[in-house]
Every structure is written in C-alpha cells, then in structure tokens.
PDB file of C-alpha atoms in Angstrom:
ATOM      1  CA  GLN A   1      -0.087  -0.102  -0.144  1.00 90.00           C
ATOM      2  CA  VAL A   2       1.513   3.157  -1.016  1.00 92.00           C
ATOM      3  CA  GLN A   3       1.632   6.038   1.816  1.00 95.00           C
ATOM      4  CA  LEU A   4       2.803   9.983   1.682  1.00 96.00           C
ATOM      5  CA  VAL A   5       2.962  11.441   4.709  1.00 97.00           C
ATOM      6  CA  GLU A   6       3.987  15.028   4.943  1.00 98.00           C
ATOM      7  CA  SER A   7       5.081  16.686   8.242  1.00 98.00           C
ATOM      8  CA  GLY A   8       7.004  20.113   9.400  1.00 98.00           C
ATOM      9  CA  GLY A   9       4.072  22.352   9.340  1.00 98.00           C
ATOM     10  CA  GLY A  10       3.322  24.804  11.815  1.00 98.00           C
ATOM     11  CA  LEU A  11       2.965  28.608  12.967  1.00 98.00           C
ATOM     12  CA  VAL A  12       5.793  31.110  11.780  1.00 98.00           C
ATOM     13  CA  GLN A  13       6.175  34.775  11.274  1.00 98.00           C
ATOM     14  CA  ALA A  14       6.720  36.436   8.159  1.00 98.00           C
ATOM     15  CA  GLY A  15      10.537  36.076   7.172  1.00 98.00           C
ATOM     16  CA  ASP A  16      10.836  33.000   8.665  1.00 98.00           C
ATOM     17  CA  SER A  17      11.762  29.624   7.064  1.00 98.00           C
ATOM     18  CA  LEU A  18      10.225  26.228   7.602  1.00 98.00           C
ATOM     19  CA  ARG A  19      11.325  22.755   5.867  1.00 98.00           C
ATOM     20  CA  LEU A  20       8.488  20.056   4.926  1.00 98.00           C
ATOM     21  CA  SER A  21       9.092  16.590   4.630  1.00 98.00           C
ATOM     22  CA  CYS A  22       7.134  14.201   2.451  1.00 98.00           C
ATOM     23  CA  ALA A  23       8.057  10.505   3.068  1.00 97.00           C
ATOM     24  CA  ALA A  24       6.969   7.619   0.904  1.00 96.00           C
ATOM     25  CA  SER A  25       5.939   4.336   2.003  1.00 94.00           C
ATOM     26  CA  GLY A  26       5.137   1.247  -0.823  1.00 93.00           C
ATOM     27  CA  LEU A  27       7.126   2.559  -3.472  1.00 90.00           C
ATOM     28  CA  THR A  28      10.706   4.025  -4.177  1.00 88.00           C
ATOM     29  CA  PHE A  29      10.313   7.694  -4.315  1.00 86.00           C
ATOM     30  CA  SER A  30      13.594   8.050  -6.340  1.00 88.00           C
ATOM     31  CA  SER A  31      11.833   6.259  -9.469  1.00 91.00           C
ATOM     32  CA  TYR A  32       9.402   8.938  -9.209  1.00 93.00           C
ATOM     33  CA  GLY A  33       8.698  12.459  -9.846  1.00 96.00           C
ATOM     34  CA  VAL A  34       6.964  14.510  -6.917  1.00 97.00           C
ATOM     35  CA  GLY A  35       4.890  17.631  -6.607  1.00 98.00           C
ATOM     36  CA  TRP A  36       4.229  19.654  -3.839  1.00 98.00           C
ATOM     37  CA  PHE A  37       1.021  21.744  -4.084  1.00 98.00           C
ATOM     38  CA  ARG A  38      -0.789  23.779  -1.814  1.00 98.00           C
ATOM     39  CA  GLN A  39      -4.633  25.009  -0.819  1.00 98.00           C
ATOM     40  CA  ALA A  40      -5.667  27.816   1.075  1.00 97.00           C
ATOM     41  CA  PRO A  41      -8.972  28.070   2.349  1.00 92.00           C
ATOM     42  CA  GLY A  42     -11.819  28.692  -0.277  1.00 95.00           C
ATOM     43  CA  LYS A  43      -9.200  28.567  -2.857  1.00 97.00           C
ATOM     44  CA  GLU A  44      -8.159  25.853  -5.441  1.00 97.00           C
ATOM     45  CA  ARG A  45      -5.317  23.599  -4.906  1.00 98.00           C
ATOM     46  CA  GLU A  46      -2.140  25.101  -6.730  1.00 98.00           C
ATOM     47  CA  PHE A  47       0.851  23.930  -8.125  1.00 98.00           C
ATOM     48  CA  VAL A  48       4.083  25.073  -6.026  1.00 98.00           C
ATOM     49  CA  GLY A  49       6.663  22.997  -7.214  1.00 98.00           C
ATOM     50  CA  ARG A  50       7.930  19.614  -8.240  1.00 98.00           C
ATOM     51  CA  ILE A  51      11.316  17.511  -8.510  1.00 97.00           C
ATOM     52  CA  THR A  52      11.584  15.136 -11.309  1.00 96.00           C
ATOM     53  CA  TRP A  53      13.241  11.645 -11.203  1.00 93.00           C
ATOM     54  CA  LEU A  54      16.393  12.957 -12.589  1.00 94.00           C
ATOM     55  CA  ASP A  55      16.188  15.665  -9.684  1.00 94.00           C
ATOM     56  CA  THR A  56      15.383  18.700 -12.172  1.00 96.00           C
ATOM     57  CA  THR A  57      12.836  20.882 -10.545  1.00 98.00           C
ATOM     58  CA  ASP A  58      10.450  23.826 -11.402  1.00 98.00           C
ATOM     59  CA  TYR A  59       8.680  26.077  -9.232  1.00 98.00           C
ATOM     60  CA  ALA A  60       5.532  28.550  -9.717  1.00 98.00           C
ATOM     61  CA  ASN A  61       6.348  32.119  -9.905  1.00 98.00           C
ATOM     62  CA  SER A  62       5.187  33.202  -6.350  1.00 97.00           C
ATOM     63  CA  VAL A  63       7.794  30.932  -4.731  1.00 98.00           C
ATOM     64  CA  LYS A  64      10.507  30.581  -7.003  1.00 98.00           C
ATOM     65  CA  GLY A  65      13.939  31.684  -5.030  1.00 98.00           C
ATOM     66  CA  ARG A  66      12.134  31.363  -1.808  1.00 98.00           C
ATOM     67  CA  PHE A  67      11.445  27.554  -2.450  1.00 98.00           C
ATOM     68  CA  THR A  68      13.662  24.702  -2.948  1.00 98.00           C
ATOM     69  CA  ILE A  69      12.696  21.447  -3.246  1.00 98.00           C
ATOM     70  CA  SER A  70      15.290  18.369  -2.993  1.00 97.00           C
ATOM     71  CA  ARG A  71      15.018  14.556  -2.008  1.00 96.00           C
ATOM     72  CA  ASP A  72      17.170  11.942   0.107  1.00 95.00           C
ATOM     73  CA  ASN A  73      16.690   8.847  -1.651  1.00 92.00           C
ATOM     74  CA  ALA A  74      18.018   7.178   1.489  1.00 94.00           C
ATOM     75  CA  LYS A  75      14.987   7.989   3.366  1.00 95.00           C
ATOM     76  CA  ASN A  76      12.665   7.904   0.709  1.00 95.00           C
ATOM     77  CA  THR A  77      11.545  11.324   1.689  1.00 97.00           C
ATOM     78  CA  VAL A  78      11.242  14.736  -0.751  1.00 97.00           C
ATOM     79  CA  TYR A  79      11.689  18.083   1.248  1.00 98.00           C
ATOM     80  CA  LEU A  80      10.426  21.689   0.355  1.00 98.00           C
ATOM     81  CA  GLN A  81      12.414  24.093   2.034  1.00 98.00           C
ATOM     82  CA  MET A  82      10.873  27.354   2.377  1.00 98.00           C
ATOM     83  CA  ASN A  83      12.492  30.480   3.184  1.00 98.00           C
ATOM     84  CA  SER A  84      11.149  34.256   3.470  1.00 98.00           C
ATOM     85  CA  LEU A  85       7.825  33.053   4.150  1.00 98.00           C
ATOM     86  CA  LYS A  86       5.047  35.456   3.439  1.00 98.00           C
ATOM     87  CA  PRO A  87       1.458  35.503   4.992  1.00 97.00           C
ATOM     88  CA  GLU A  88       0.046  34.513   1.645  1.00 97.00           C
ATOM     89  CA  ASP A  89       2.012  31.218   1.843  1.00 98.00           C
ATOM     90  CA  THR A  90      -0.544  30.420   4.630  1.00 98.00           C
ATOM     91  CA  ALA A  91      -2.035  27.017   3.236  1.00 98.00           C
ATOM     92  CA  LEU A  92      -2.232  23.236   3.639  1.00 98.00           C
ATOM     93  CA  TYR A  93       0.509  21.568   1.782  1.00 98.00           C
ATOM     94  CA  TYR A  94       0.276  18.497  -0.033  1.00 98.00           C
ATOM     95  CA  CYS A  95       2.931  16.340  -1.945  1.00 98.00           C
ATOM     96  CA  ALA A  96       2.108  13.637  -4.528  1.00 97.00           C
ATOM     97  CA  CYS A  97       3.636  11.492  -6.821  1.00 96.00           C
ATOM     98  CA  TYR A  98       3.729  12.518 -10.717  1.00 96.00           C
ATOM     99  CA  ARG A  99       2.153  10.018 -13.033  1.00 95.00           C
ATOM    100  CA  GLY A 100       2.080  11.859 -16.438  1.00 95.00           C
ATOM    101  CA  GLY A 101       0.769  14.987 -18.147  1.00 95.00           C
ATOM    102  CA  ASP A 102       0.581  18.735 -17.118  1.00 96.00           C
ATOM    103  CA  TYR A 103       3.083  18.532 -14.171  1.00 96.00           C
ATOM    104  CA  GLY A 104       1.326  21.867 -12.898  1.00 97.00           C
ATOM    105  CA  ALA A 105      -2.021  20.232 -12.961  1.00 97.00           C
ATOM    106  CA  THR A 106      -3.491  18.222  -9.941  1.00 97.00           C
ATOM    107  CA  THR A 107      -4.659  15.418 -12.461  1.00 97.00           C
ATOM    108  CA  ALA A 108      -1.022  14.755 -13.250  1.00 97.00           C
ATOM    109  CA  TYR A 109      -0.749  13.316  -9.518  1.00 96.00           C
ATOM    110  CA  ALA A 110      -1.370  10.222  -7.384  1.00 92.00           C
ATOM    111  CA  TYR A 111      -1.015   9.060  -4.300  1.00 93.00           C
ATOM    112  CA  TRP A 112      -1.504  12.457  -2.485  1.00 95.00           C
ATOM    113  CA  GLY A 113      -0.645  12.630   1.139  1.00 92.00           C
ATOM    114  CA  GLN A 114      -2.993  14.379   3.902  1.00 95.00           C
ATOM    115  CA  GLY A 115      -1.196  17.673   3.904  1.00 97.00           C
ATOM    116  CA  THR A 116       0.523  19.575   6.525  1.00 98.00           C
ATOM    117  CA  GLN A 117      -0.606  23.012   7.871  1.00 98.00           C
ATOM    118  CA  VAL A 118       1.564  26.176   7.055  1.00 98.00           C
ATOM    119  CA  THR A 119       0.333  29.165   8.706  1.00 98.00           C
ATOM    120  CA  VAL A 120       2.585  32.526   8.171  1.00 98.00           C
ATOM    121  CA  SER A 121       1.776  35.753  10.429  1.00 97.00           C
ATOM    122  CA  SER A 122       2.379  39.028   9.544  1.00 93.00           C
TER     123      SER A 122
END
C-alpha cells in the first residue's frame, strides 16, 4: 500500500523558514517525480513546485527563489525548504507522486498525502 505523509508545518512569522517533509512508503521515491501543492481556505489547490526523477526542479512564480525542493533517496523522502515566508504562503501543503501529463495540474498526480498546515503571521 502506497502512503505519503507530509510533516513539518507550523505557525511562523513572516520572513521565517520552514522545511516540510514528504515521506513515502510502499514505493521507491527515487523512481518518481514528486510535486508539492498547497490549498488555502476557499481557494483551489495550486502547484508549488516539483522535482523530477532526474532531480530537476520547477517552481511556481510565486515561490521561485524562496522555495527549494530536494530529495533524500536513502530516507525515501522529499523536502520543501521554504524561506522568506509570507502571509500569502499560508495554506495546507500536500505532496503527491507524478504519474504523467501537465506537471502543474493536480490530475497529473496520484497518491496524495493528507497535508501539513503552514500558517504565516504578519
């Protein structure tokens, strides 16, 4: 059974940093691309960034230069390092495995985690 579990969220102040983790079981993460998405209350789930199985990365314009995705294959974990956080980064953050198609679309992903809450106060 495939399971993804996000962790590392919390309440921080604007300008602070957080590192989110996405730990996988039931599959070998190194063989998959992994995406990060976020969803704020009353808004659509939006693409944050992704790492391919070749370890190339892409980011949404809103987080480019502030967020970095990396992976530790030995731990079967993908990370989202978030720096210079802003109140508008407040959302529930999800990771998921890429299965094909437009990497910015939620439909391109499977095996979603349950999410971890990030709240940034001003």
